[in-house]
């Protein structure tokens, strides 16, 4: 049975967990390898039919693993349906059981293998990518590398089987990978398909249930893209007042960076916080209050007792937007650290934390990959090579809840990892992270636990971007999200 993106099971798995489930299913006697290959090939055929591609000129590319076997069976079904289909295969001297079975079925149906994939690509309209599966690790070798480069040169509609060839399904990384229009993954959703480089290669993700579900273990990695209503924000009582709806103090905005705390503060208000105050440079009063008089303001030149009182007044602190890395921001970060209040830390607060690491249980850290690299003392490339390993390492080192932002944001509390494949490239503009920090702080101030607030905040932020993008991706501003945050938070 086929399931579209919005119907995907929430549990995500590694390749090894799925291989183990396949082995348990086969050992049970309920299915054998050839039946699983048949089921996968049939699902691929059905998806091509659903997408209206059966009247196109189709090229099937098959590797020599079980992923290639799935491609052979799909090509066989296309042949039997009278489609215009050709198949090019990468073979090795000693084929396995699956590929031998599937190739024999293809030849028995009257199929023949093409000898030149470059010429076939020039004539094709649709490509079924069955070159590489879940075993991919590291840099690709030829002929696969040269074939993927050639395939990506053409404007063809591509269906990738199980995974876009070249993507590591455990990490989402891939230096060179097929850019598919649709990916049909088999057996169980893979955790790497919805984060990192994979987000640029998977296209629309479909899932085919081939009978593994009861043989899969419990997963502690969950896709939360479509979760809002079950993340735990309690309804407001009719006699609510502003003081009971959460108080947030936003700390940031060194010289020349007044906009960052302003965006974070309005985001807090739009996400439902009852009262929001900003501690910033005195000269930033006009910018912070302009057009938004609901924000309270305290000008700070030096950390004094008034600053500590403002910190003590809040239920939640948000520090980092525009904080800077000079003495002014450093001293405010130290003052925040002396407070016992739960805290959301973003931007330069994270860069300062990287210089003097500490571990706490009551904060939410929201790094992008550059900040994560500084916090871990590694390169950005190393972070992106395995985003799951990076978020696990960040939480182990710093504690609390860690939100590793990016394409397929990861949220981890030391127990469960949530993956949120939401949002779009329109978020790649200044201030977007400030808005996210504001949403998370507001939800925490309204009583949501850290993990739930961080997860819901990421989903609201991404969903708001997906609504705002209807007016255009390029040129979308962080403040364009405000119109949508309010409505989305009401659905939690």
Short mmCIF file of C-alpha atoms in Angstrom, two decimals:
data_model
loop_
_atom_site.label_atom_id
_atom_site.label_comp_id
_atom_site.label_asym_id
_atom_site.label_seq_id
_atom_site.Cartn_x
_atom_site.Cartn_y
_atom_site.Cartn_z
CA UNK A 1 0.00 0.00 0.00
CA UNK A 2 1.26 3.48 -0.90
CA UNK A 3 1.28 6.39 1.53
CA UNK A 4 1.97 10.01 0.57
CA UNK A 5 4.06 12.43 2.61
CA UNK A 6 1.18 13.52 4.84
CA UNK A 7 0.33 9.89 5.62
CA UNK A 8 3.83 8.68 6.51
CA UNK A 9 4.25 6.77 9.77
CA UNK A 10 5.96 9.02 12.31
CA UNK A 11 8.61 6.48 13.37
CA UNK A 12 11.91 6.74 11.48
CA UNK A 13 14.56 4.05 11.19
CA UNK A 14 18.17 3.40 10.28
CA UNK A 15 19.11 1.10 7.42
CA UNK A 16 20.32 -1.58 9.82
CA UNK A 17 17.06 -1.58 11.77
CA UNK A 18 15.18 -2.15 8.51
CA UNK A 19 17.56 -4.88 7.35
CA UNK A 20 17.09 -6.64 10.69
CA UNK A 21 13.29 -6.40 10.31
CA UNK A 22 13.51 -7.88 6.81
CA UNK A 23 15.59 -10.76 8.19
CA UNK A 24 13.03 -11.40 10.94
CA UNK A 25 10.18 -11.36 8.42
CA UNK A 26 11.96 -13.84 6.13
CA UNK A 27 12.88 -16.05 9.09
CA UNK A 28 9.21 -16.14 10.11
CA UNK A 29 8.32 -17.80 6.81
CA UNK A 30 5.64 -15.24 6.00
CA UNK A 31 7.62 -13.90 3.04
CA UNK A 32 10.87 -14.52 1.20
CA UNK A 33 13.33 -12.13 -0.43
CA UNK A 34 11.83 -12.54 -3.89
CA UNK A 35 8.35 -11.71 -2.60
CA UNK A 36 9.66 -8.54 -0.95
CA UNK A 37 11.31 -7.53 -4.24
CA UNK A 38 8.07 -8.23 -6.11
CA UNK A 39 6.15 -6.08 -3.64
CA UNK A 40 8.61 -3.19 -3.98
CA UNK A 41 8.60 -3.37 -7.79
CA UNK A 42 4.81 -3.51 -7.88
CA UNK A 43 4.62 -0.43 -5.62
CA UNK A 44 6.96 1.47 -7.94
CA UNK A 45 4.83 0.56 -10.95
CA UNK A 46 1.67 1.68 -9.14
CA UNK A 47 3.25 5.03 -8.27
CA UNK A 48 4.27 5.64 -11.87
CA UNK A 49 0.69 4.85 -12.85
CA UNK A 50 -0.65 7.20 -10.18
CA UNK A 51 1.64 9.95 -11.41
CA UNK A 52 0.41 9.50 -15.00
CA UNK A 53 3.81 8.46 -16.39
CA UNK A 54 2.95 5.19 -18.16
CA UNK A 55 2.58 6.89 -21.55
CA UNK A 56 6.06 8.42 -21.29
CA UNK A 57 9.33 7.05 -22.63
CA UNK A 58 10.77 5.44 -19.50
CA UNK A 59 14.38 4.54 -18.73
CA UNK A 60 15.05 2.24 -15.77
CA UNK A 61 18.54 2.35 -14.24
CA UNK A 62 19.38 -0.72 -12.14
CA UNK A 63 22.30 -1.34 -9.84
CA UNK A 64 23.49 -4.74 -8.67
CA UNK A 65 21.92 -4.81 -5.20
CA UNK A 66 18.38 -5.43 -4.07
CA UNK A 67 17.57 -1.84 -5.03
CA UNK A 68 18.45 -2.81 -8.61
CA UNK A 69 16.28 -5.92 -8.26
CA UNK A 70 13.31 -3.69 -7.39
CA UNK A 71 14.05 -1.70 -10.56
CA UNK A 72 14.11 -4.86 -12.70
CA UNK A 73 10.68 -5.91 -11.41
CA UNK A 74 9.28 -2.42 -12.03
CA UNK A 75 10.64 -2.57 -15.60
CA UNK A 76 9.08 -6.02 -16.05
CA UNK A 77 5.64 -4.73 -15.03
CA UNK A 78 6.04 -1.73 -17.33
CA UNK A 79 6.88 -4.07 -20.23
CA UNK A 80 3.87 -6.26 -19.50
CA UNK A 81 1.66 -3.15 -19.54
CA UNK A 82 2.86 -2.18 -23.00
CA UNK A 83 4.92 0.81 -21.90
CA UNK A 84 7.86 2.20 -23.86
CA UNK A 85 10.60 1.19 -21.43
CA UNK A 86 14.30 0.50 -21.62
CA UNK A 87 16.66 -0.74 -18.90
CA UNK A 88 20.34 -0.10 -18.35
CA UNK A 89 22.04 -2.16 -15.65
CA UNK A 90 25.33 -1.95 -13.78
CA UNK A 91 26.32 -5.57 -13.19
CA UNK A 92 28.97 -7.50 -11.33
CA UNK A 93 30.32 -11.02 -11.97
CA UNK A 94 28.55 -12.75 -9.08
CA UNK A 95 25.01 -11.38 -8.72
CA UNK A 96 23.06 -12.04 -5.54
CA UNK A 97 19.85 -13.98 -5.18
CA UNK A 98 17.57 -10.96 -5.53
CA UNK A 99 19.13 -9.51 -8.66
CA UNK A 100 19.32 -12.93 -10.33
CA UNK A 101 15.64 -13.55 -9.72
CA UNK A 102 14.55 -10.11 -10.90
CA UNK A 103 16.74 -10.09 -14.01
CA UNK A 104 15.38 -13.48 -15.06
CA UNK A 105 11.81 -12.17 -14.73
CA UNK A 106 12.69 -9.14 -16.87
CA UNK A 107 14.26 -11.24 -19.63
CA UNK A 108 11.36 -13.71 -19.56
CA UNK A 109 8.98 -10.80 -20.18
CA UNK A 110 10.89 -9.99 -23.39
CA UNK A 111 13.10 -7.27 -21.96
CA UNK A 112 16.64 -6.55 -23.09
CA UNK A 113 19.35 -4.42 -21.55
CA UNK A 114 20.58 -1.22 -23.17
CA UNK A 115 24.28 -0.80 -23.83
CA UNK A 116 24.58 3.02 -23.68
CA UNK A 117 22.89 4.93 -20.87
CA UNK A 118 23.98 8.34 -22.23
CA UNK A 119 22.07 7.80 -25.47
CA UNK A 120 19.10 6.45 -23.53
CA UNK A 121 19.05 9.56 -21.32
CA UNK A 122 18.82 11.79 -24.40
CA UNK A 123 15.62 10.04 -25.49
CA UNK A 124 14.00 9.42 -22.10
CA UNK A 125 11.23 11.46 -20.48
CA UNK A 126 11.02 9.54 -17.19
CA UNK A 127 13.80 7.78 -15.27
CA UNK A 128 13.42 5.15 -12.56
CA UNK A 129 16.52 5.38 -10.37
CA UNK A 130 17.40 1.99 -8.90
CA UNK A 131 21.18 2.40 -8.96
CA UNK A 132 22.11 2.54 -5.27
CA UNK A 133 20.22 1.72 -2.11
CA UNK A 134 20.66 1.92 1.64
CA UNK A 135 24.23 0.63 1.71
CA UNK A 136 25.79 3.86 0.43
CA UNK A 137 28.54 5.30 2.65
CA UNK A 138 31.06 7.97 1.68
CA UNK A 139 32.26 9.04 -1.74
CA UNK A 140 30.82 7.31 -4.79
CA UNK A 141 32.97 5.54 -7.36
CA UNK A 142 32.45 5.15 -11.08
CA UNK A 143 30.42 4.06 -12.93
CA UNK A 144 27.80 5.26 -10.43
CA UNK A 145 29.32 8.71 -9.94
CA UNK A 146 29.52 9.47 -13.67
CA UNK A 147 26.00 8.11 -14.23
CA UNK A 148 24.53 10.35 -11.51
CA UNK A 149 26.34 13.40 -12.91
CA UNK A 150 24.93 12.61 -16.35
CA UNK A 151 21.42 11.99 -15.02
CA UNK A 152 21.31 15.29 -13.14
CA UNK A 153 22.28 17.18 -16.34
CA UNK A 154 18.99 16.35 -18.02
CA UNK A 155 15.56 17.82 -17.23
CA UNK A 156 13.90 14.48 -16.68
CA UNK A 157 11.19 13.40 -14.26
CA UNK A 158 12.88 11.01 -11.82
CA UNK A 159 11.45 8.40 -9.47
CA UNK A 160 14.06 7.12 -7.02
CA UNK A 161 13.48 3.70 -5.50
CA UNK A 162 13.93 3.57 -1.71
CA UNK A 163 16.47 6.41 -1.71
CA UNK A 164 17.93 8.86 -4.24
CA UNK A 165 21.13 7.11 -5.31
CA UNK A 166 24.06 8.60 -3.40
CA UNK A 167 22.19 9.64 -0.25
CA UNK A 168 23.15 8.05 3.07
CA UNK A 169 19.78 7.07 4.56
CA UNK A 170 21.14 7.17 8.12
CA UNK A 171 22.52 10.72 7.97
CA UNK A 172 20.89 12.48 5.01
CA UNK A 173 24.35 13.36 3.66
CA UNK A 174 25.59 12.80 0.14
CA UNK A 175 28.35 14.60 -1.75
CA UNK A 176 26.86 13.46 -5.05
CA UNK A 177 23.28 12.23 -5.36
CA UNK A 178 20.37 11.95 -7.76
CA UNK A 179 17.89 14.83 -7.55
CA UNK A 180 14.56 13.05 -7.71
CA UNK A 181 11.09 14.44 -8.25
CA UNK A 182 9.62 11.62 -6.17
CA UNK A 183 11.22 9.07 -3.85
CA UNK A 184 9.36 5.88 -2.98
CA UNK A 185 10.85 4.32 0.13
CA UNK A 186 10.12 0.73 1.10
CA UNK A 187 9.47 -1.08 4.36
CA UNK A 188 9.82 1.87 6.73
CA UNK A 189 10.66 5.58 6.46
CA UNK A 190 14.40 6.19 6.80
CA UNK A 191 15.61 8.90 9.16
CA UNK A 192 18.09 10.42 6.73
CA UNK A 193 15.55 11.05 3.99
CA UNK A 194 14.10 14.13 5.70
CA UNK A 195 17.15 16.06 6.82
CA UNK A 196 20.36 17.55 5.42
CA UNK A 197 21.32 17.14 1.76
CA UNK A 198 18.51 14.62 1.30
CA UNK A 199 15.95 17.42 1.60
CA UNK A 200 17.29 18.75 -1.70
CA UNK A 201 17.25 15.36 -3.43
CA UNK A 202 14.21 13.39 -2.26
CA UNK A 203 11.49 15.51 -3.84
CA UNK A 204 8.05 14.30 -2.74
CA UNK A 205 8.40 11.36 -0.40
CA UNK A 206 6.13 8.32 -0.67
CA UNK A 207 6.17 5.18 1.44
CA UNK A 208 5.30 1.62 0.41
CA UNK A 209 4.34 -0.79 3.18
CA UNK A 210 5.73 -4.18 2.14
CA UNK A 211 4.92 -6.00 5.38
CA UNK A 212 7.72 -5.07 7.78
CA UNK A 213 5.76 -3.03 10.31
CA UNK A 214 5.24 -5.70 12.98
CA UNK A 215 8.93 -6.71 12.78
CA UNK A 216 10.31 -3.22 13.38
CA UNK A 217 11.52 -2.20 16.87
CA UNK A 218 10.36 0.90 18.70
CA UNK A 219 12.08 3.95 17.28
CA UNK A 220 13.25 6.95 19.25
CA UNK A 221 13.49 9.10 16.11
CA UNK A 222 10.15 10.60 15.06
CA UNK A 223 8.94 12.71 12.14
CA UNK A 224 6.84 15.54 13.59
CA UNK A 225 6.17 17.49 10.39
CA UNK A 226 2.41 17.13 10.68
CA UNK A 227 2.08 17.26 14.47
CA UNK A 228 0.58 20.33 16.09
CA UNK A 229 -2.57 19.28 17.86
CA UNK A 230 -0.94 16.71 20.15
CA UNK A 231 2.03 18.72 21.42
CA UNK A 232 0.41 19.87 24.62
CA UNK A 233 -0.50 23.59 24.89
CA UNK A 234 -3.33 23.83 27.38
CA UNK A 235 -6.42 25.89 26.54
CA UNK A 236 -6.69 29.30 28.19
CA UNK A 237 -9.25 29.76 30.89
CA UNK A 238 -11.95 32.34 30.26
CA UNK A 239 -10.70 34.42 33.20
CA UNK A 240 -7.10 34.47 31.95
CA UNK A 241 -5.05 37.63 32.40
CA UNK A 242 -1.79 38.76 30.84
CA UNK A 243 0.35 37.82 33.82
CA UNK A 244 -0.93 34.26 33.70
CA UNK A 245 -0.19 33.82 29.99
CA UNK A 246 3.57 33.84 30.25
CA UNK A 247 6.22 36.53 30.73
CA UNK A 248 9.34 36.56 28.54
CA UNK A 249 12.39 38.77 28.75
CA UNK A 250 14.42 39.02 25.54
CA UNK A 251 18.08 39.99 26.00
CA UNK A 252 20.11 41.20 23.04
CA UNK A 253 20.72 43.93 20.53
CA UNK A 254 24.22 45.35 20.84
CA UNK A 255 25.06 48.45 18.84
CA UNK A 256 23.70 48.21 15.30
CA UNK A 257 21.62 45.09 15.96
CA UNK A 258 18.35 46.45 17.33
CA UNK A 259 16.22 44.53 14.84
CA UNK A 260 17.07 41.07 16.22
CA UNK A 261 15.51 41.47 19.71
CA UNK A 262 12.62 43.38 18.14
CA UNK A 263 11.81 40.42 15.88
CA UNK A 264 12.20 37.93 18.74
CA UNK A 265 9.96 39.99 21.03
CA UNK A 266 7.14 40.36 18.52
CA UNK A 267 7.42 36.67 17.77
CA UNK A 268 6.88 35.97 21.47
CA UNK A 269 3.74 38.08 21.45
CA UNK A 270 2.39 36.51 18.25
CA UNK A 271 2.97 33.06 19.75
CA UNK A 272 0.80 33.94 22.73
CA UNK A 273 3.06 35.24 25.50
CA UNK A 274 1.09 37.60 27.76
CA UNK A 275 3.93 40.04 28.51
CA UNK A 276 7.24 40.57 26.76
CA UNK A 277 10.12 42.83 27.77
CA UNK A 278 13.37 43.58 25.95
CA UNK A 279 16.70 44.40 27.58
CA UNK A 280 18.87 46.15 25.01
CA UNK A 281 21.04 49.17 24.38
CA UNK A 282 19.21 52.38 25.45
CA UNK A 283 19.46 53.87 21.96
CA UNK A 284 17.39 50.98 20.60
CA UNK A 285 14.16 52.01 22.34
CA UNK A 286 12.67 53.66 19.26
CA UNK A 287 13.40 50.68 17.00
CA UNK A 288 12.03 48.11 19.44
CA UNK A 289 8.83 50.02 20.22
CA UNK A 290 8.20 51.43 16.76
CA UNK A 291 4.94 49.96 15.52
CA UNK A 292 4.79 47.55 18.43
CA UNK A 293 4.08 49.48 21.67
CA UNK A 294 3.03 46.24 23.38
CA UNK A 295 6.74 45.42 23.91
CA UNK A 296 8.21 46.69 27.19
CA UNK A 297 11.77 48.00 27.10
CA UNK A 298 14.68 48.45 29.47
CA UNK A 299 17.80 50.22 28.28
CA UNK A 300 20.99 48.69 29.64
CA UNK A 301 24.47 50.16 29.54
CA UNK A 302 25.77 48.14 32.49
CA UNK A 303 24.43 45.10 34.28
CA UNK A 304 22.92 46.48 37.48
CA UNK A 305 20.24 45.50 39.99
CA UNK A 306 17.51 46.74 37.66
CA UNK A 307 18.66 44.25 35.02
CA UNK A 308 18.58 41.42 37.58
CA UNK A 309 15.06 42.47 38.56
CA UNK A 310 13.97 42.36 34.91
CA UNK A 311 15.47 38.90 34.61
CA UNK A 312 13.75 37.77 37.79
CA UNK A 313 10.37 39.11 36.60
CA UNK A 314 10.23 36.76 33.63
CA UNK A 315 9.07 33.17 33.46
CA UNK A 316 11.39 32.48 30.51
CA UNK A 317 14.51 34.21 29.25
CA UNK A 318 15.54 34.42 25.60
CA UNK A 319 19.12 35.56 25.10
CA UNK A 320 21.19 35.89 21.99
CA UNK A 321 19.44 37.84 19.22
CA UNK A 322 21.92 40.55 18.21
CA UNK A 323 23.78 40.07 21.51
CA UNK A 324 27.23 40.46 20.03
CA UNK A 325 30.43 38.95 21.41
CA UNK A 326 31.83 41.96 23.23
CA UNK A 327 31.85 42.79 26.95
CA UNK A 328 28.27 44.12 26.91
CA UNK A 329 26.82 40.88 25.63
CA UNK A 330 29.21 38.73 27.67
CA UNK A 331 28.16 40.42 30.92
CA UNK A 332 24.46 39.99 30.11
CA UNK A 333 25.05 36.32 29.37
CA UNK A 334 26.77 35.90 32.72
CA UNK A 335 23.85 37.64 34.47
CA UNK A 336 21.41 35.34 32.70
CA UNK A 337 23.44 32.34 33.82
CA UNK A 338 23.09 33.41 37.45
CA UNK A 339 19.32 33.27 37.10
CA UNK A 340 17.48 30.02 37.79
CA UNK A 341 14.99 30.74 35.00
CA UNK A 342 14.56 28.42 32.01
CA UNK A 343 16.27 29.95 29.02
CA UNK A 344 16.31 29.82 25.23
CA UNK A 345 19.79 30.51 23.88
CA UNK A 346 20.38 31.56 20.29
CA UNK A 347 22.85 33.32 18.03
CA UNK A 348 25.74 35.05 19.81
CA UNK A 349 24.78 33.55 23.17
CA UNK A 350 25.76 30.22 21.60
CA UNK A 351 28.99 31.63 20.21
CA UNK A 352 29.92 32.90 23.68
CA UNK A 353 28.92 29.56 25.20
CA UNK A 354 31.31 27.83 22.81
CA UNK A 355 34.16 29.88 24.35
CA UNK A 356 33.20 28.88 27.91
CA UNK A 357 31.22 25.63 27.71
CA UNK A 358 28.86 24.67 30.52
CA UNK A 359 26.03 22.19 30.94
CA UNK A 360 22.50 22.88 32.18
CA UNK A 361 19.23 21.02 32.12
CA UNK A 362 16.85 23.99 31.94
CA UNK A 363 17.78 25.56 28.63
CA UNK A 364 16.96 25.14 24.96
CA UNK A 365 19.86 25.72 22.57
CA UNK A 366 19.02 26.60 18.96
CA UNK A 367 22.19 26.45 16.84
CA UNK A 368 22.45 26.39 13.08
CA UNK A 369 25.23 24.24 11.65
CA UNK A 370 27.86 27.00 11.95
CA UNK A 371 27.09 27.60 15.61
CA UNK A 372 26.91 23.84 16.20
CA UNK A 373 30.37 23.46 14.68
CA UNK A 374 31.78 26.08 17.06
CA UNK A 375 30.03 24.48 20.05
CA UNK A 376 31.55 21.09 19.20
CA UNK A 377 34.92 22.33 17.97
CA UNK A 378 34.50 20.70 14.56
CA UNK A 379 33.86 21.90 11.01
CA UNK A 380 30.51 22.73 9.46
CA UNK A 381 31.13 19.96 6.95
CA UNK A 382 31.46 17.47 9.81
CA UNK A 383 28.18 18.65 11.30
CA UNK A 384 26.36 18.29 8.00
CA UNK A 385 27.96 14.91 7.30
CA UNK A 386 25.95 13.46 10.21
CA UNK A 387 23.41 15.83 11.70
CA UNK A 388 22.09 13.14 14.04
CA UNK A 389 25.55 12.53 15.52
CA UNK A 390 26.00 16.30 15.90
CA UNK A 391 22.75 16.90 17.78
CA UNK A 392 23.43 13.90 20.04
CA UNK A 393 26.91 15.23 20.81
CA UNK A 394 25.60 18.74 21.50
CA UNK A 395 23.03 17.48 23.98
CA UNK A 396 25.56 15.22 25.70
CA UNK A 397 27.97 18.14 26.11
CA UNK A 398 25.59 20.98 26.97
CA UNK A 399 22.42 19.31 28.31
CA UNK A 400 18.85 20.56 28.01
CA UNK A 401 17.11 20.42 24.64
CA UNK A 402 19.06 21.06 21.45
CA UNK A 403 17.44 22.33 18.26
CA UNK A 404 19.84 21.81 15.35
CA UNK A 405 18.35 24.11 12.73
CA UNK A 406 18.53 23.52 9.01
CA UNK A 407 16.80 21.57 6.27
CA UNK A 408 15.06 18.96 8.41
CA UNK A 409 15.58 20.50 11.86
CA UNK A 410 16.48 18.03 14.63
CA UNK A 411 15.23 18.42 18.22
CA UNK A 412 16.81 16.21 20.88
CA UNK A 413 16.45 16.01 24.66
CA UNK A 414 18.71 13.05 25.37
CA UNK A 415 15.89 10.53 25.00
CA UNK A 416 13.93 11.12 21.80
CA UNK A 417 14.94 12.86 18.58
CA UNK A 418 12.24 14.73 16.67
CA UNK A 419 12.81 15.53 12.99
CA UNK A 420 10.85 18.39 11.44
CA UNK A 421 11.08 18.54 7.62
CA UNK A 422 9.17 21.82 7.48
CA UNK A 423 9.84 25.24 6.02
CA UNK A 424 11.54 26.27 2.80
CA UNK A 425 14.56 28.22 1.51
CA UNK A 426 12.68 31.47 2.06
CA UNK A 427 13.79 31.15 5.69
CA UNK A 428 17.38 31.75 4.56
CA UNK A 429 17.22 35.42 5.49
CA UNK A 430 18.28 37.49 8.47
CA UNK A 431 16.00 37.32 11.50
CA UNK A 432 14.37 33.96 10.85
CA UNK A 433 16.21 32.37 13.76
CA UNK A 434 15.18 35.24 16.07
CA UNK A 435 11.55 34.55 15.22
CA UNK A 436 11.98 30.83 15.99
CA UNK A 437 13.57 31.59 19.34
CA UNK A 438 10.67 33.87 20.19
CA UNK A 439 8.07 31.20 19.39
CA UNK A 440 9.84 28.58 21.53
CA UNK A 441 10.24 30.99 24.47
CA UNK A 442 6.56 32.00 24.29
CA UNK A 443 5.37 28.39 24.29
CA UNK A 444 7.59 27.58 27.27
CA UNK A 445 6.25 30.65 29.08
CA UNK A 446 2.71 29.36 28.52
CA UNK A 447 3.51 26.11 30.30
CA UNK A 448 4.77 23.74 27.62
CA UNK A 449 7.71 21.53 28.65
CA UNK A 450 10.99 22.31 26.88
CA UNK A 451 10.96 19.43 24.40
CA UNK A 452 7.34 19.96 23.40
CA UNK A 453 7.81 23.73 23.13
CA UNK A 454 10.92 23.36 21.00
CA UNK A 455 9.25 20.82 18.70
CA UNK A 456 6.01 22.77 18.37
CA UNK A 457 7.97 25.98 17.84
CA UNK A 458 9.92 24.47 14.96
CA UNK A 459 6.74 23.13 13.33
CA UNK A 460 4.89 26.45 13.73
CA UNK A 461 7.89 28.37 12.37
CA UNK A 462 8.21 26.09 9.34
CA UNK A 463 4.48 25.95 8.69
CA UNK A 464 4.32 29.76 8.84
CA UNK A 465 7.09 29.92 6.24
CA UNK A 466 5.23 27.46 4.03
CA UNK A 467 2.20 29.74 4.16
CA UNK A 468 4.20 32.93 3.63
CA UNK A 469 6.02 31.45 0.63
CA UNK A 470 2.84 31.62 -1.42
CA UNK A 471 3.75 35.26 -2.07
CA UNK A 472 7.24 34.26 -3.24
CA UNK A 473 10.27 32.48 -1.81
CA UNK A 474 12.93 34.98 -2.76
CA UNK A 475 12.51 38.14 -0.75
CA UNK A 476 10.50 36.53 2.05
CA UNK A 477 11.31 38.34 5.31
CA UNK A 478 11.29 37.08 8.87
CA UNK A 479 8.46 39.47 9.75
CA UNK A 480 6.32 37.94 6.98
CA UNK A 481 5.82 34.96 9.30
CA UNK A 482 3.98 36.99 11.95
CA UNK A 483 0.68 36.97 10.07
CA UNK A 484 0.62 33.17 10.21
CA UNK A 485 2.16 32.36 13.61
CA UNK A 486 -0.90 33.51 15.52
CA UNK A 487 -3.31 31.22 13.63
CA UNK A 488 -0.94 28.24 13.81
CA UNK A 489 -0.34 28.51 17.55
CA UNK A 490 -4.09 28.39 18.09
CA UNK A 491 -4.07 24.87 16.57
CA UNK A 492 -1.62 23.44 19.10
#
